[in-house]
Amino acid sequence: MTTQANLTSSEVANLWSAYNDNSATVIKMNYVLAIMEDNEIRPIVEKTQQFAEQNIEQIKQIYQNEEHAIPKGFTDADVDLTAPRLFADSFFLVFLQNKLTMNLNSYTVGLTHSTRSDIRDFFTQGIDTSEQLFNETTDLMLSKGIYARSPFIPVPKTADTVERQNFLTGWLGNRRPLTSIEIDQLFFNIQRNAVGHALLIGFSQVAKAKEVREYMRRGADIAEKHIKVLNSVLMEEDLPASLIWSSNIEETTASPFSDKLLMFEVSGTTQAGVGYYGQSLAAAQRRDLGSHYMRVLTESLEYGEDGANLSIKHAWLEEPPQAVDRRRKV
C-alpha cells in the first residue's frame, strides 16, 4: 500500500480523465502511424504515442497501489488499422497541435488541483512533455506554411487608461476597436472551430450508426455557424479570417474508429470548447461580444448534453468515480 495520504476527489477525477484520454490517444496514434506518409510528422506522432503509453502505465501503478479500479478506456477493438486514410497528413499535424493545447490545460488543472507529491509530479511531467511536443508541432507547422497566425495590430506607443464608459458599448452607437485580448480570444476560438468542423465532417462520413452520423453532421453545422458569428466581428475591422481544413478530408466511408471513440473525441472537444467560451466571455469587454459568446456557449452546452444522452443510450459513456449516495433508501 502507498505510504502517502489517500487520493483526494480532485486527484481521482483528474487521474481518471487522464487515463481515458491517454487510452484514446494511443488508439488514435496507432491509426495515424499506420497511414502516415510524411516523415517529418511521423516522429512527433511516435513521441505522442509513447507519451500516452507511459502515462497509462504510471496511472495504472498509482491505481494498483490504491486498489483503485482500472477504467475501461479504449482497446484495439476501437480501431481498424486497415481502414483507408480519412484525413491528409497535414491535418493530423494541426489536430495534434490542437490536442496538445488541451493537454496543457488539463494537466495544469490536474497539477493545481492535486495535493500528493507523486500526483503533482505526474502532472508536472505531463505539462513538460506536452509543452515540448506542442513546440515541435508548432515549429513544423510554421516550416510547412500551414500555421495560421493571429492578426497583426499596431504596436502601442503609449500606455493609456480607460476614461469613458462607452469602452463597454457594443450594441448601439459607435463601437470602439477590438482590444488585443478580444482579438486573441476570437481568433483562437475560430481556429479551434475550424479544426472541429473538419473533424466532424470526416466523422459524419464514416460513423457506423445513422444517429451518430447525424449528430456529427449537426456538430459540423454548429461549428460552421460559430465560425461565421465570430469571424463577422473580425471582418468588421478588416482583420484576417481563419483557415478552412475541410479540403483535407478524403472521400472514404470506412471508419478507422468505433462510434464509441468518435463520440468520446467529440465530447472532449465540446467540453473543452465550453471552457474556452467561458474564458472568452469573462475577457470580453464589449457588450456585443458577451452576447455572441453567451449564444455559442449555450448552443455548445445543448450539443454536449445531446451527445452524452446518445452515448448513454448505447452504453458508451463510462461513469466517473462518485461520492457515496448517503440519501439512498435502504
Coordinates of C-alpha atoms in Angstrom, one line a residue:
M1 CA 0.0 0.0 0.0
T2 CA 1.1 3.6 -0.6
T3 CA 2.7 5.4 2.3
Q4 CA 1.1 8.7 1.2
A5 CA -2.3 10.0 2.1
N6 CA -5.3 8.7 0.3
L7 CA -6.2 10.2 -3.1
T8 CA -8.5 13.3 -2.9
S9 CA -11.6 13.5 -5.0
S10 CA -9.7 16.1 -7.2
E11 CA -6.8 13.7 -7.8
V12 CA -9.2 10.8 -8.5
A13 CA -11.1 12.9 -11.0
N14 CA -8.0 14.2 -12.9
L15 CA -6.3 10.8 -13.0
W16 CA -9.4 9.2 -14.3
S17 CA -9.8 11.7 -17.0
A18 CA -6.1 11.5 -17.9
Y19 CA -6.3 7.7 -18.2
N20 CA -9.3 7.7 -20.5
D21 CA -7.9 10.5 -22.6
N22 CA -4.5 8.8 -23.0
S23 CA -6.0 5.4 -23.8
A24 CA -7.9 7.1 -26.6
T25 CA -4.7 8.9 -27.8
V26 CA -2.8 5.6 -28.1
I27 CA -5.5 4.1 -30.3
K28 CA -5.7 7.2 -32.5
M29 CA -1.9 7.4 -32.9
N30 CA -1.7 3.7 -33.8
Y31 CA -4.0 4.5 -36.7
V32 CA -2.2 7.7 -37.7
L33 CA 1.1 5.8 -37.8
A34 CA -0.4 3.1 -39.9
I35 CA -1.3 5.6 -42.7
M36 CA 1.3 8.4 -42.1
E37 CA 3.4 9.1 -45.2
D38 CA 5.1 12.4 -44.1
N39 CA 8.4 11.5 -42.5
E40 CA 8.7 14.9 -40.8
I41 CA 5.4 14.5 -38.9
R42 CA 5.9 10.8 -38.1
P43 CA 8.5 11.3 -35.3
I44 CA 6.1 13.7 -33.4
V45 CA 3.3 11.2 -33.7
E46 CA 5.6 8.4 -32.4
K47 CA 6.6 10.6 -29.4
T48 CA 2.9 11.4 -28.7
Q49 CA 2.0 7.7 -28.7
Q50 CA 4.9 6.8 -26.4
F51 CA 4.0 9.7 -24.1
A52 CA 0.4 8.4 -23.8
E53 CA 1.6 4.8 -23.2
Q54 CA 3.9 6.0 -20.4
N55 CA 1.1 8.0 -18.8
I56 CA -1.2 5.0 -18.9
E57 CA 1.4 2.8 -17.1
Q58 CA 2.1 5.4 -14.5
I59 CA -1.6 5.9 -13.7
K60 CA -2.1 2.1 -13.6
Q61 CA 0.7 1.9 -11.0
I62 CA -0.9 4.5 -8.9
Y63 CA -4.3 2.7 -9.2
Q64 CA -2.7 -0.6 -8.2
N65 CA -1.1 0.9 -5.1
E66 CA -4.5 2.4 -4.1
E67 CA -6.5 -0.7 -5.1
H68 CA -8.4 1.6 -7.4
A69 CA -10.5 0.1 -10.3
I70 CA -8.8 0.4 -13.7
P71 CA -11.1 2.4 -16.1
K72 CA -12.2 0.5 -19.2
G73 CA -10.9 3.2 -21.6
F74 CA -10.3 2.1 -25.2
T75 CA -8.7 -1.0 -26.7
D76 CA -7.6 -2.4 -30.1
A77 CA -11.3 -3.2 -30.7
D78 CA -11.9 0.5 -31.1
V79 CA -9.6 0.9 -34.1
D80 CA -9.3 -0.6 -37.6
L81 CA -5.7 -0.2 -38.7
T82 CA -6.6 -1.4 -42.2
A83 CA -9.0 1.5 -42.7
P84 CA -8.1 3.9 -45.5
R85 CA -6.9 7.4 -44.9
L86 CA -9.6 9.8 -43.6
F87 CA -7.5 13.0 -43.3
A88 CA -4.4 14.4 -45.0
D89 CA -1.2 14.2 -43.1
S90 CA -1.1 17.9 -42.7
F91 CA -4.4 17.9 -40.9
F92 CA -3.2 15.3 -38.4
L93 CA -0.4 17.7 -37.5
V94 CA -2.9 20.5 -37.0
F95 CA -5.2 18.2 -35.0
L96 CA -2.2 17.1 -32.8
Q97 CA -1.3 20.7 -32.0
N98 CA -4.9 21.4 -31.0
K99 CA -4.9 18.3 -28.8
L100 CA -1.6 19.3 -27.1
T101 CA -3.2 22.7 -26.4
M102 CA -6.0 20.9 -24.5
N103 CA -3.4 18.6 -22.8
L104 CA -1.6 21.7 -21.4
N105 CA -4.8 23.0 -20.0
S106 CA -6.0 19.7 -18.5
Y107 CA -2.5 18.8 -17.0
T108 CA -2.3 22.3 -15.5
V109 CA -5.6 21.8 -13.8
G110 CA -4.5 18.4 -12.6
L111 CA -1.3 19.8 -11.1
T112 CA -3.0 22.8 -9.4
H113 CA -5.8 20.6 -8.0
S114 CA -3.5 17.9 -6.6
T115 CA -2.0 17.6 -3.1
R116 CA 0.1 14.5 -3.1
S117 CA 3.7 14.9 -4.4
D118 CA 3.6 11.9 -6.6
I119 CA 0.4 13.1 -8.3
R120 CA 1.8 16.6 -8.7
D121 CA 5.0 15.0 -10.2
F122 CA 2.9 13.1 -12.7
F123 CA 1.0 16.2 -14.0
T124 CA 4.2 18.3 -13.9
Q125 CA 5.8 15.7 -16.2
G126 CA 2.7 15.8 -18.4
I127 CA 3.0 19.6 -18.7
D128 CA 6.7 19.4 -19.6
T129 CA 6.3 16.7 -22.3
S130 CA 3.1 18.3 -23.8
E131 CA 5.0 21.7 -23.9
Q132 CA 7.9 20.1 -25.8
L133 CA 5.6 18.3 -28.3
F134 CA 3.5 21.5 -28.7
N135 CA 6.6 23.5 -29.7
E136 CA 7.7 20.8 -32.1
T137 CA 4.3 20.7 -33.8
T138 CA 4.2 24.5 -34.0
D139 CA 7.7 24.7 -35.5
L140 CA 6.8 22.1 -38.1
M141 CA 3.5 23.8 -39.0
L142 CA 5.4 27.1 -39.5
S143 CA 8.0 25.4 -41.7
K144 CA 5.3 23.8 -43.8
G145 CA 3.4 27.1 -44.1
I146 CA 0.2 25.7 -42.5
Y147 CA 0.3 27.7 -39.3
A148 CA -2.4 30.4 -39.0
R149 CA -1.0 33.5 -37.3
S150 CA -3.3 35.7 -35.4
P151 CA -3.9 39.2 -36.9
F152 CA -1.2 41.9 -36.5
I153 CA -2.1 45.2 -34.9
P154 CA -0.1 48.5 -34.5
V155 CA 2.4 48.4 -31.6
P156 CA 1.2 50.9 -28.9
K157 CA 3.5 53.8 -28.3
T158 CA 1.8 55.0 -25.0
A159 CA 0.2 53.3 -22.0
D160 CA -3.3 54.7 -21.5
T161 CA -6.2 54.1 -19.1
V162 CA -9.9 53.8 -19.9
E163 CA -11.6 57.2 -19.4
R164 CA -15.2 56.7 -20.7
Q165 CA -18.0 54.2 -20.0
N166 CA -18.5 53.7 -23.8
F167 CA -15.5 51.5 -23.7
L168 CA -18.0 48.8 -22.8
T169 CA -20.6 49.6 -25.5
G170 CA -21.2 47.3 -28.5
W171 CA -24.9 47.0 -29.3
L172 CA -25.7 50.7 -30.1
G173 CA -23.6 53.7 -31.0
N174 CA -20.0 53.7 -32.2
R175 CA -18.1 50.6 -31.3
R176 CA -14.6 51.0 -30.2
P177 CA -11.9 48.9 -31.9
L178 CA -11.3 45.4 -30.6
T179 CA -8.7 45.1 -27.9
S180 CA -5.7 42.7 -28.5
I181 CA -7.2 40.5 -25.8
E182 CA -10.6 40.3 -27.6
I183 CA -8.8 39.6 -30.9
D184 CA -6.8 36.8 -29.4
Q185 CA -9.9 35.1 -27.9
L186 CA -11.9 35.5 -31.2
F187 CA -9.1 34.2 -33.3
F188 CA -8.3 31.2 -31.1
N189 CA -12.0 30.2 -30.9
I190 CA -12.3 30.5 -34.7
Q191 CA -9.2 28.3 -35.3
R192 CA -10.5 25.7 -32.8
N193 CA -13.9 25.6 -34.5
A194 CA -12.2 25.3 -37.9
V195 CA -10.4 22.1 -36.8
G196 CA -13.5 20.8 -35.2
H197 CA -15.6 21.5 -38.3
A198 CA -13.2 19.3 -40.4
L199 CA -13.1 16.6 -37.8
L200 CA -16.9 16.4 -37.6
I201 CA -17.4 16.3 -41.3
G202 CA -14.9 13.4 -41.5
F203 CA -16.6 11.6 -38.7
S204 CA -20.0 12.2 -40.3
Q205 CA -18.8 10.3 -43.3
V206 CA -17.6 7.2 -41.5
A207 CA -19.7 6.7 -38.4
K208 CA -21.5 3.4 -38.5
A209 CA -24.7 4.3 -36.7
K210 CA -27.1 6.7 -38.6
E211 CA -27.8 8.7 -35.4
V212 CA -24.1 9.2 -34.8
R213 CA -23.6 10.3 -38.4
E214 CA -26.5 12.8 -37.9
Y215 CA -25.0 14.0 -34.6
M216 CA -21.6 14.6 -36.3
R217 CA -23.3 16.5 -39.2
R218 CA -25.2 18.7 -36.8
G219 CA -21.9 19.4 -34.9
A220 CA -20.2 20.4 -38.2
D221 CA -23.1 22.8 -38.9
I222 CA -22.8 24.3 -35.4
A223 CA -19.1 24.8 -35.8
E224 CA -19.5 26.4 -39.2
K225 CA -22.1 28.8 -37.7
H226 CA -19.9 29.7 -34.8
I227 CA -17.0 30.4 -37.2
K228 CA -19.3 32.8 -39.2
V229 CA -20.5 34.6 -36.0
L230 CA -17.0 35.1 -34.6
N231 CA -15.5 35.9 -38.0
S232 CA -18.0 38.6 -38.6
V233 CA -16.7 40.5 -35.7
L234 CA -13.1 40.4 -37.0
M235 CA -14.2 41.2 -40.6
E236 CA -15.9 44.4 -39.4
E237 CA -12.4 45.7 -38.6
D238 CA -10.8 44.1 -41.7
L239 CA -8.9 41.6 -39.7
P240 CA -7.9 38.2 -41.3
A241 CA -10.3 35.3 -41.2
S242 CA -9.5 31.7 -40.4
L243 CA -8.1 28.8 -42.4
I244 CA -10.5 26.1 -43.5
W245 CA -9.4 22.5 -43.2
S246 CA -12.4 20.6 -44.8
S247 CA -10.4 20.2 -48.0
N248 CA -8.1 17.8 -46.1
I249 CA -10.8 15.2 -45.8
E250 CA -10.7 12.1 -48.0
E251 CA -13.8 10.5 -49.6
T252 CA -13.7 7.2 -47.7
T253 CA -16.8 6.0 -45.8
A254 CA -14.8 3.2 -43.9
S255 CA -14.3 4.2 -40.3
P256 CA -10.9 3.8 -38.6
F257 CA -12.5 4.1 -35.2
S258 CA -15.5 2.7 -33.3
D259 CA -18.5 5.0 -32.8
K260 CA -17.8 5.0 -29.1
L261 CA -14.3 6.5 -29.8
L262 CA -15.8 9.1 -32.2
M263 CA -18.3 10.2 -29.6
F264 CA -15.6 10.4 -26.9
E265 CA -13.5 12.6 -29.1
V266 CA -16.3 14.9 -29.9
S267 CA -17.4 15.0 -26.3
G268 CA -13.9 16.0 -25.2
T269 CA -13.6 18.8 -27.7
T270 CA -17.1 20.1 -27.0
Q271 CA -16.3 20.2 -23.2
A272 CA -13.1 22.0 -23.9
G273 CA -14.9 24.4 -26.2
V274 CA -17.4 25.3 -23.5
G275 CA -14.5 26.1 -21.2
Y276 CA -12.8 28.3 -23.8
Y277 CA -16.0 30.1 -24.5
G278 CA -16.4 30.7 -20.8
Q279 CA -12.9 32.2 -20.6
S280 CA -13.6 34.4 -23.6
L281 CA -16.9 35.6 -22.1
A282 CA -15.0 36.7 -19.0
A283 CA -12.4 38.5 -21.0
A284 CA -14.9 40.3 -23.4
Q285 CA -15.3 44.0 -22.5
R286 CA -17.6 44.9 -25.4
R287 CA -21.3 44.0 -24.7
D288 CA -21.9 42.6 -28.2
L289 CA -19.0 40.1 -27.7
G290 CA -20.6 39.0 -24.5
S291 CA -23.9 38.4 -26.3
H292 CA -22.1 36.4 -29.0
Y293 CA -20.3 34.2 -26.5
M294 CA -23.4 33.5 -24.5
R295 CA -25.1 32.4 -27.7
V296 CA -22.4 30.0 -28.8
L297 CA -21.8 28.8 -25.2
T298 CA -25.4 27.9 -24.8
E299 CA -25.6 26.0 -28.1
S300 CA -22.4 24.1 -27.2
L301 CA -23.8 23.0 -23.9
E302 CA -27.0 21.8 -25.5
Y303 CA -25.0 19.9 -28.2
G304 CA -22.8 18.3 -25.5
E305 CA -25.8 17.2 -23.4
D306 CA -27.4 15.5 -26.5
G307 CA -24.1 13.8 -27.2
A308 CA -24.0 12.5 -23.6
N309 CA -27.5 11.1 -23.9
L310 CA -26.6 9.4 -27.2
S311 CA -23.5 7.8 -25.6
I312 CA -25.6 6.7 -22.6
K313 CA -28.2 5.1 -24.9
H314 CA -25.5 2.9 -26.5
A315 CA -23.7 2.2 -23.2
W316 CA -20.6 4.0 -24.4
L317 CA -20.3 6.5 -21.5
E318 CA -18.1 5.3 -18.7
E319 CA -19.2 6.5 -15.3
P320 CA -16.7 8.7 -13.4
P321 CA -15.9 7.9 -9.8
Q322 CA -18.6 9.3 -7.5
A323 CA -19.2 10.2 -3.9
V324 CA -21.3 7.9 -1.6
D325 CA -25.0 8.3 -2.1
R326 CA -25.9 8.9 1.5
R327 CA -29.6 9.6 0.6
R328 CA -30.1 6.3 -1.0
K329 CA -33.0 4.4 0.6
V330 CA -32.1 1.2 2.4

